[in-house]
PDB file of C-alpha atoms in Angstrom:
ATOM      1  CA  MET A   1      93.961  75.652  81.566  1.00 69.00           C
ATOM      2  CA  THR A   2      93.530  72.290  82.831  1.00 75.00           C
ATOM      3  CA  GLN A   3      91.046  69.865  84.119  1.00 85.00           C
ATOM      4  CA  LEU A   4      92.771  70.624  87.224  1.00 86.00           C
ATOM      5  CA  TYR A   5      92.003  74.220  87.056  1.00 91.00           C
ATOM      6  CA  ILE A   6      88.207  74.510  88.852  1.00 91.00           C
ATOM      7  CA  PRO A   7      89.098  72.252  91.444  1.00 90.00           C
ATOM      8  CA  PHE A   8      92.482  74.746  92.118  1.00 90.00           C
ATOM      9  CA  LEU A   9      89.903  77.381  91.867  1.00 92.00           C
ATOM     10  CA  ILE A  10      87.536  75.792  94.244  1.00 91.00           C
ATOM     11  CA  THR A  11      90.761  74.894  96.645  1.00 88.00           C
ATOM     12  CA  THR A  12      91.812  78.545  96.442  1.00 88.00           C
ATOM     13  CA  LEU A  13      88.789  80.111  97.337  1.00 89.00           C
ATOM     14  CA  LEU A  14      87.790  77.655 100.668  1.00 85.00           C
ATOM     15  CA  ILE A  15      91.101  78.177 101.633  1.00 80.00           C
ATOM     16  CA  GLU A  16      91.048  82.037 101.394  1.00 84.00           C
ATOM     17  CA  LEU A  17      88.176  82.143 103.395  1.00 83.00           C
ATOM     18  CA  THR A  18      88.875  80.816 105.853  1.00 75.00           C
ATOM     19  CA  PRO A  19      89.770  83.547 109.083  1.00 69.00           C
ATOM     20  CA  GLY A  20      93.500  84.052 109.070  1.00 70.00           C
ATOM     21  CA  PRO A  21      95.652  87.002 110.570  1.00 70.00           C
ATOM     22  CA  ASN A  22      95.553  88.626 107.612  1.00 74.00           C
ATOM     23  CA  MET A  23      91.354  88.433 107.353  1.00 80.00           C
ATOM     24  CA  ALA A  24      91.418  89.523 110.850  1.00 78.00           C
ATOM     25  CA  TRP A  25      93.733  92.816 110.416  1.00 82.00           C
ATOM     26  CA  LEU A  26      92.011  93.905 106.702  1.00 87.00           C
ATOM     27  CA  ALA A  27      88.675  93.759 109.187  1.00 85.00           C
ATOM     28  CA  LEU A  28      89.864  95.657 112.321  1.00 82.00           C
ATOM     29  CA  THR A  29      91.456  98.150 109.475  1.00 84.00           C
ATOM     30  CA  SER A  30      88.727  99.002 107.263  1.00 87.00           C
ATOM     31  CA  ALA A  31      86.494  99.312 110.536  1.00 84.00           C
ATOM     32  CA  SER A  32      88.385 101.883 112.056  1.00 79.00           C
ATOM     33  CA  GLN A  33      89.677 103.406 109.707  1.00 83.00           C
ATOM     34  CA  GLY A  34      87.715 103.115 106.437  1.00 84.00           C
ATOM     35  CA  LYS A  35      86.633 101.721 103.177  1.00 88.00           C
ATOM     36  CA  ARG A  36      89.396 104.094 101.142  1.00 90.00           C
ATOM     37  CA  VAL A  37      92.287 102.885 103.740  1.00 91.00           C
ATOM     38  CA  GLY A  38      91.222  99.644 103.492  1.00 91.00           C
ATOM     39  CA  PHE A  39      91.325  99.358  99.637  1.00 94.00           C
ATOM     40  CA  ALA A  40      94.465 100.653  99.827  1.00 93.00           C
ATOM     41  CA  ALA A  41      96.343  97.787 102.564  1.00 92.00           C
ATOM     42  CA  VAL A  42      93.716  95.387  99.546  1.00 94.00           C
ATOM     43  CA  ALA A  43      96.661  96.855  96.646  1.00 95.00           C
ATOM     44  CA  GLY A  44      99.120  96.349  99.001  1.00 93.00           C
ATOM     45  CA  ILE A  45      98.494  92.263  99.979  1.00 92.00           C
ATOM     46  CA  CYS A  46      97.851  92.228  96.372  1.00 93.00           C
ATOM     47  CA  LEU A  47     101.120  93.339  95.272  1.00 94.00           C
ATOM     48  CA  GLY A  48     102.781  91.521  97.839  1.00 90.00           C
ATOM     49  CA  LEU A  49     101.191  88.181  96.955  1.00 89.00           C
ATOM     50  CA  ALA A  50     102.376  88.958  93.017  1.00 90.00           C
ATOM     51  CA  ILE A  51     105.904  88.917  94.545  1.00 90.00           C
ATOM     52  CA  LEU A  52     105.665  86.192  95.978  1.00 85.00           C
ATOM     53  CA  ALA A  53     104.352  84.333  93.014  1.00 84.00           C
ATOM     54  CA  LEU A  54     106.980  85.875  90.698  1.00 84.00           C
ATOM     55  CA  ALA A  55     109.893  84.443  93.826  1.00 81.00           C
ATOM     56  CA  SER A  56     108.244  81.053  93.643  1.00 77.00           C
ATOM     57  CA  ALA A  57     108.837  80.877  89.712  1.00 72.00           C
ATOM     58  CA  ILE A  58     112.186  81.592  90.339  1.00 74.00           C
ATOM     59  CA  GLY A  59     112.860  79.432  93.551  1.00 71.00           C
ATOM     60  CA  LEU A  60     113.261  82.047  96.426  1.00 59.00           C
ATOM     61  CA  ALA A  61     110.582  81.278  97.932  1.00 60.00           C
ATOM     62  CA  GLU A  62     111.360  77.852  98.100  1.00 62.00           C
ATOM     63  CA  LEU A  63     114.194  78.130  99.376  1.00 59.00           C
ATOM     64  CA  ALA A  64     113.069  80.249 102.580  1.00 59.00           C
ATOM     65  CA  THR A  65     110.156  77.663 103.025  1.00 58.00           C
ATOM     66  CA  ARG A  66     112.628  75.101 103.034  1.00 68.00           C
ATOM     67  CA  SER A  67     115.320  75.954 105.254  1.00 68.00           C
ATOM     68  CA  PRO A  68     113.907  76.832 108.775  1.00 69.00           C
ATOM     69  CA  ALA A  69     116.190  79.454 109.743  1.00 73.00           C
ATOM     70  CA  ALA A  70     114.481  81.674 106.666  1.00 65.00           C
ATOM     71  CA  PHE A  71     111.470  80.588 108.032  1.00 62.00           C
ATOM     72  CA  ARG A  72     111.433  81.389 111.054  1.00 70.00           C
ATOM     73  CA  LEU A  73     112.920  84.512 110.223  1.00 71.00           C
ATOM     74  CA  LEU A  74     110.412  85.530 107.966  1.00 63.00           C
ATOM     75  CA  ARG A  75     107.569  84.340 110.806  1.00 67.00           C
ATOM     76  CA  TYR A  76     108.974  86.437 113.485  1.00 77.00           C
ATOM     77  CA  SER A  77     109.527  89.777 111.329  1.00 74.00           C
ATOM     78  CA  GLY A  78     105.598  89.271 110.619  1.00 66.00           C
ATOM     79  CA  VAL A  79     104.905  89.015 114.649  1.00 75.00           C
ATOM     80  CA  ALA A  80     107.213  91.731 115.244  1.00 79.00           C
ATOM     81  CA  TYR A  81     105.873  94.130 112.480  1.00 72.00           C
ATOM     82  CA  LEU A  82     101.634  93.271 113.646  1.00 72.00           C
ATOM     83  CA  LEU A  83     103.364  94.369 117.427  1.00 80.00           C
ATOM     84  CA  TRP A  84     105.028  97.378 115.968  1.00 76.00           C
ATOM     85  CA  LEU A  85     101.502  98.138 114.109  1.00 73.00           C
ATOM     86  CA  ALA A  86      99.605  97.262 117.578  1.00 75.00           C
ATOM     87  CA  TRP A  87     101.983  99.318 119.200  1.00 79.00           C
ATOM     88  CA  ASN A  88     101.488 102.447 117.036  1.00 73.00           C
ATOM     89  CA  ALA A  89      97.763 102.301 117.207  1.00 68.00           C
ATOM     90  CA  TRP A  90      97.766 102.062 121.215  1.00 73.00           C
ATOM     91  CA  VAL A  91      99.875 105.758 120.925  1.00 75.00           C
ATOM     92  CA  GLY A  92      97.625 107.105 118.504  1.00 62.00           C
ATOM     93  CA  GLU A  93     100.300 106.941 115.550  1.00 50.00           C
ATOM     94  CA  ASN A  94      97.072 105.695 113.916  1.00 47.00           C
ATOM     95  CA  ALA A  95      94.636 108.972 114.387  1.00 46.00           C
ATOM     96  CA  ARG A  96      97.034 110.715 111.987  1.00 44.00           C
ATOM     97  CA  LEU A  97      96.388 108.397 109.537  1.00 42.00           C
ATOM     98  CA  ARG A  98      92.213 108.591 109.144  1.00 46.00           C
ATOM     99  CA  ASP A  99      91.671 110.938 106.249  1.00 46.00           C
ATOM    100  CA  PRO A 100      90.859 109.038 103.647  1.00 45.00           C
ATOM    101  CA  VAL A 101      91.830 111.114 100.759  1.00 44.00           C
ATOM    102  CA  SER A 102      94.681 111.772 102.291  1.00 54.00           C
ATOM    103  CA  GLY A 103      98.009 110.618  99.779  1.00 58.00           C
ATOM    104  CA  ASN A 104     100.242 110.005 102.281  1.00 66.00           C
ATOM    105  CA  ALA A 105      97.672 108.031 104.936  1.00 77.00           C
ATOM    106  CA  LEU A 106      96.842 105.650 102.064  1.00 85.00           C
ATOM    107  CA  GLY A 107     100.408 105.068 100.483  1.00 87.00           C
ATOM    108  CA  THR A 108     100.673 103.883 104.831  1.00 86.00           C
ATOM    109  CA  TRP A 109      98.555 101.480 104.679  1.00 89.00           C
ATOM    110  CA  PHE A 110      99.650 100.547 100.986  1.00 93.00           C
ATOM    111  CA  ARG A 111     103.000  99.734 102.557  1.00 90.00           C
ATOM    112  CA  HIS A 112     101.388  98.105 105.699  1.00 88.00           C
ATOM    113  CA  GLY A 113      99.416  95.598 103.695  1.00 88.00           C
ATOM    114  CA  LEU A 114     102.507  94.927 101.595  1.00 91.00           C
ATOM    115  CA  LEU A 115     105.130  94.270 104.283  1.00 87.00           C
ATOM    116  CA  LEU A 116     102.484  91.920 106.331  1.00 82.00           C
ATOM    117  CA  ASN A 117     101.686  89.773 103.124  1.00 82.00           C
ATOM    118  CA  LEU A 118     105.257  89.692 102.437  1.00 84.00           C
ATOM    119  CA  LEU A 119     106.267  88.531 105.697  1.00 79.00           C
ATOM    120  CA  ASN A 120     103.825  85.745 105.476  1.00 74.00           C
ATOM    121  CA  PRO A 121     105.242  82.703 105.021  1.00 70.00           C
ATOM    122  CA  LYS A 122     101.720  81.311 104.691  1.00 71.00           C
ATOM    123  CA  ALA A 123     101.525  83.362 101.359  1.00 76.00           C
ATOM    124  CA  ALA A 124     105.127  81.437 100.465  1.00 75.00           C
ATOM    125  CA  VAL A 125     104.218  78.052 101.772  1.00 74.00           C
ATOM    126  CA  PHE A 126     101.149  78.389  99.384  1.00 80.00           C
ATOM    127  CA  PHE A 127     103.309  78.680  96.092  1.00 81.00           C
ATOM    128  CA  ILE A 128     105.069  75.912  96.176  1.00 76.00           C
ATOM    129  CA  ALA A 129     103.592  73.022  98.740  1.00 74.00           C
ATOM    130  CA  VAL A 130      99.412  73.700  97.266  1.00 81.00           C
ATOM    131  CA  LEU A 131      99.900  75.140  93.712  1.00 83.00           C
ATOM    132  CA  PRO A 132     101.723  72.244  92.304  1.00 81.00           C
ATOM    133  CA  ALA A 133      99.350  69.867  92.926  1.00 82.00           C
ATOM    134  CA  TYR A 134      97.423  71.146  89.961  1.00 86.00           C
ATOM    135  CA  ILE A 135     100.092  71.855  87.441  1.00 85.00           C
ATOM    136  CA  ALA A 136      99.574  68.815  84.854  1.00 83.00           C
ATOM    137  CA  PRO A 137     103.409  67.882  83.637  1.00 81.00           C
ATOM    138  CA  ASP A 138     102.555  66.845  80.821  1.00 82.00           C
ATOM    139  CA  LEU A 139     101.476  70.274  79.559  1.00 84.00           C
ATOM    140  CA  SER A 140     104.065  74.142  79.492  1.00 83.00           C
ATOM    141  CA  ILE A 141     105.189  73.984  83.674  1.00 80.00           C
ATOM    142  CA  ASP A 142     105.551  78.525  83.071  1.00 79.00           C
ATOM    143  CA  ALA A 143     101.927  78.580  81.808  1.00 85.00           C
ATOM    144  CA  GLN A 144     100.387  76.510  84.163  1.00 86.00           C
ATOM    145  CA  THR A 145     102.172  78.462  86.955  1.00 84.00           C
ATOM    146  CA  MET A 146     101.685  82.052  85.644  1.00 87.00           C
ATOM    147  CA  LEU A 147      97.904  80.899  85.363  1.00 90.00           C
ATOM    148  CA  LEU A 148      96.847  79.533  88.129  1.00 90.00           C
ATOM    149  CA  SER A 149      99.267  82.322  89.934  1.00 90.00           C
ATOM    150  CA  ALA A 150      97.599  85.013  88.500  1.00 91.00           C
ATOM    151  CA  SER A 151      93.591  83.175  89.114  1.00 93.00           C
ATOM    152  CA  TYR A 152      94.825  83.183  92.957  1.00 92.00           C
ATOM    153  CA  VAL A 153      95.290  86.745  93.105  1.00 92.00           C
ATOM    154  CA  VAL A 154      92.265  87.376  91.813  1.00 94.00           C
ATOM    155  CA  ILE A 155      90.602  85.681  93.402  1.00 94.00           C
ATOM    156  CA  ALA A 156      92.697  86.139  96.844  1.00 92.00           C
ATOM    157  CA  THR A 157      92.213  89.653  96.135  1.00 94.00           C
ATOM    158  CA  ALA A 158      88.039  89.350  95.583  1.00 95.00           C
ATOM    159  CA  VAL A 159      87.414  88.680  98.841  1.00 93.00           C
ATOM    160  CA  HIS A 160      89.902  90.822 100.648  1.00 93.00           C
ATOM    161  CA  LEU A 161      87.612  93.762  98.768  1.00 94.00           C
ATOM    162  CA  ALA A 162      84.484  91.838  99.902  1.00 94.00           C
ATOM    163  CA  ILE A 163      86.251  91.570 103.353  1.00 92.00           C
ATOM    164  CA  VAL A 164      86.621  95.790 103.512  1.00 93.00           C
ATOM    165  CA  ALA A 165      83.156  96.691 102.126  1.00 92.00           C
ATOM    166  CA  LEU A 166      81.372  94.682 104.907  1.00 91.00           C
ATOM    167  CA  ALA A 167      83.715  95.686 107.919  1.00 87.00           C
ATOM    168  CA  ALA A 168      83.962  99.497 106.420  1.00 86.00           C
ATOM    169  CA  GLN A 169      80.327  99.782 106.914  1.00 86.00           C
ATOM    170  CA  PHE A 170      81.201  99.792 111.079  1.00 79.00           C
ATOM    171  CA  HIS A 171      83.462 102.529 110.471  1.00 73.00           C
ATOM    172  CA  GLY A 172      80.473 105.550 110.766  1.00 67.00           C
ATOM    173  CA  TRP A 173      79.654 104.077 114.185  1.00 66.00           C
ATOM    174  CA  ILE A 174      82.926 103.468 115.702  1.00 63.00           C
ATOM    175  CA  SER A 175      83.792 106.851 114.423  1.00 59.00           C
ATOM    176  CA  VAL A 176      81.529 109.361 116.223  1.00 56.00           C
ATOM    177  CA  GLY A 177      81.609 111.190 119.495  1.00 55.00           C
ATOM    178  CA  SER A 178      84.568 109.629 122.100  1.00 59.00           C
ATOM    179  CA  ARG A 179      83.941 106.467 120.935  1.00 60.00           C
ATOM    180  CA  GLY A 180      87.126 106.968 118.193  1.00 59.00           C
ATOM    181  CA  ARG A 181      89.581 106.572 120.785  1.00 65.00           C
ATOM    182  CA  THR A 182      87.950 103.502 122.474  1.00 70.00           C
ATOM    183  CA  VAL A 183      88.198 102.015 119.619  1.00 66.00           C
ATOM    184  CA  GLN A 184      91.780 102.723 119.055  1.00 67.00           C
ATOM    185  CA  ARG A 185      93.092 101.076 121.747  1.00 72.00           C
ATOM    186  CA  VAL A 186      91.098  97.822 121.340  1.00 73.00           C
ATOM    187  CA  PHE A 187      92.684  97.899 117.972  1.00 69.00           C
ATOM    188  CA  ALA A 188      96.005  97.758 119.304  1.00 75.00           C
ATOM    189  CA  ILE A 189      94.459  94.884 121.384  1.00 81.00           C
ATOM    190  CA  LEU A 190      93.848  93.290 118.607  1.00 74.00           C
ATOM    191  CA  LEU A 191      96.233  93.571 117.149  1.00 70.00           C
ATOM    192  CA  ALA A 192      98.668  92.423 119.306  1.00 79.00           C
ATOM    193  CA  ALA A 193      95.986  89.397 119.768  1.00 80.00           C
ATOM    194  CA  ILE A 194      96.429  88.671 115.567  1.00 70.00           C
ATOM    195  CA  ALA A 195     100.116  89.058 115.967  1.00 72.00           C
ATOM    196  CA  ILE A 196     100.106  86.148 119.111  1.00 80.00           C
ATOM    197  CA  TRP A 197      97.721  84.172 116.484  1.00 71.00           C
ATOM    198  CA  PHE A 198     100.085  84.525 113.317  1.00 65.00           C
ATOM    199  CA  LEU A 199     102.430  83.209 115.546  1.00 71.00           C
ATOM    200  CA  ILE A 200     101.137  80.262 116.735  1.00 74.00           C
ATOM    201  CA  SER A 201      99.234  80.036 113.161  1.00 61.00           C
ATOM    202  CA  SER A 202     102.359  79.652 111.145  1.00 57.00           C
ATOM    203  CA  ALA A 203     104.878  77.642 113.668  1.00 60.00           C
TER     204      ALA A 203
END
């Protein structure tokens, strides 16, 4: 731990509190599908962040972000995945995933969170462009990288859990009567909008 650690924590918190595609997707998912589904998605996102942290440590994330072709592939893959989720929501695929006690449903949303995070080039950029600025060169680079990466994952996960808990408060109202199907269609449209936002924001 160095004198740069606290500034890193503050920077990380501010970045995570800035609205983005991940935050919007989590809020929509939790409001329409419920708290347990949201928590499963957060677990997937958390694992995705840990994998990206490990990848950055061995240079894979740096390779992806420094190669324009690889960066574009990640960006377009993430957009395509969000659009696929939007289509599934529109045709009713997500209606079969609403049971919060179904292990299959939770596993599906866990995979959605994992893949969306792995296909988010901005997450890789954080570990390459932001994190190194808070590493003191006169101390163990590996130890600092591990500490800062773990701290980032913890802060991001805490923010995501808070988003899920807040957004899930609307799930009961959304699920009443005939609102469910209407909300699913709105959910699909908003997911498509998030995909476009993701494409523009990661350009």
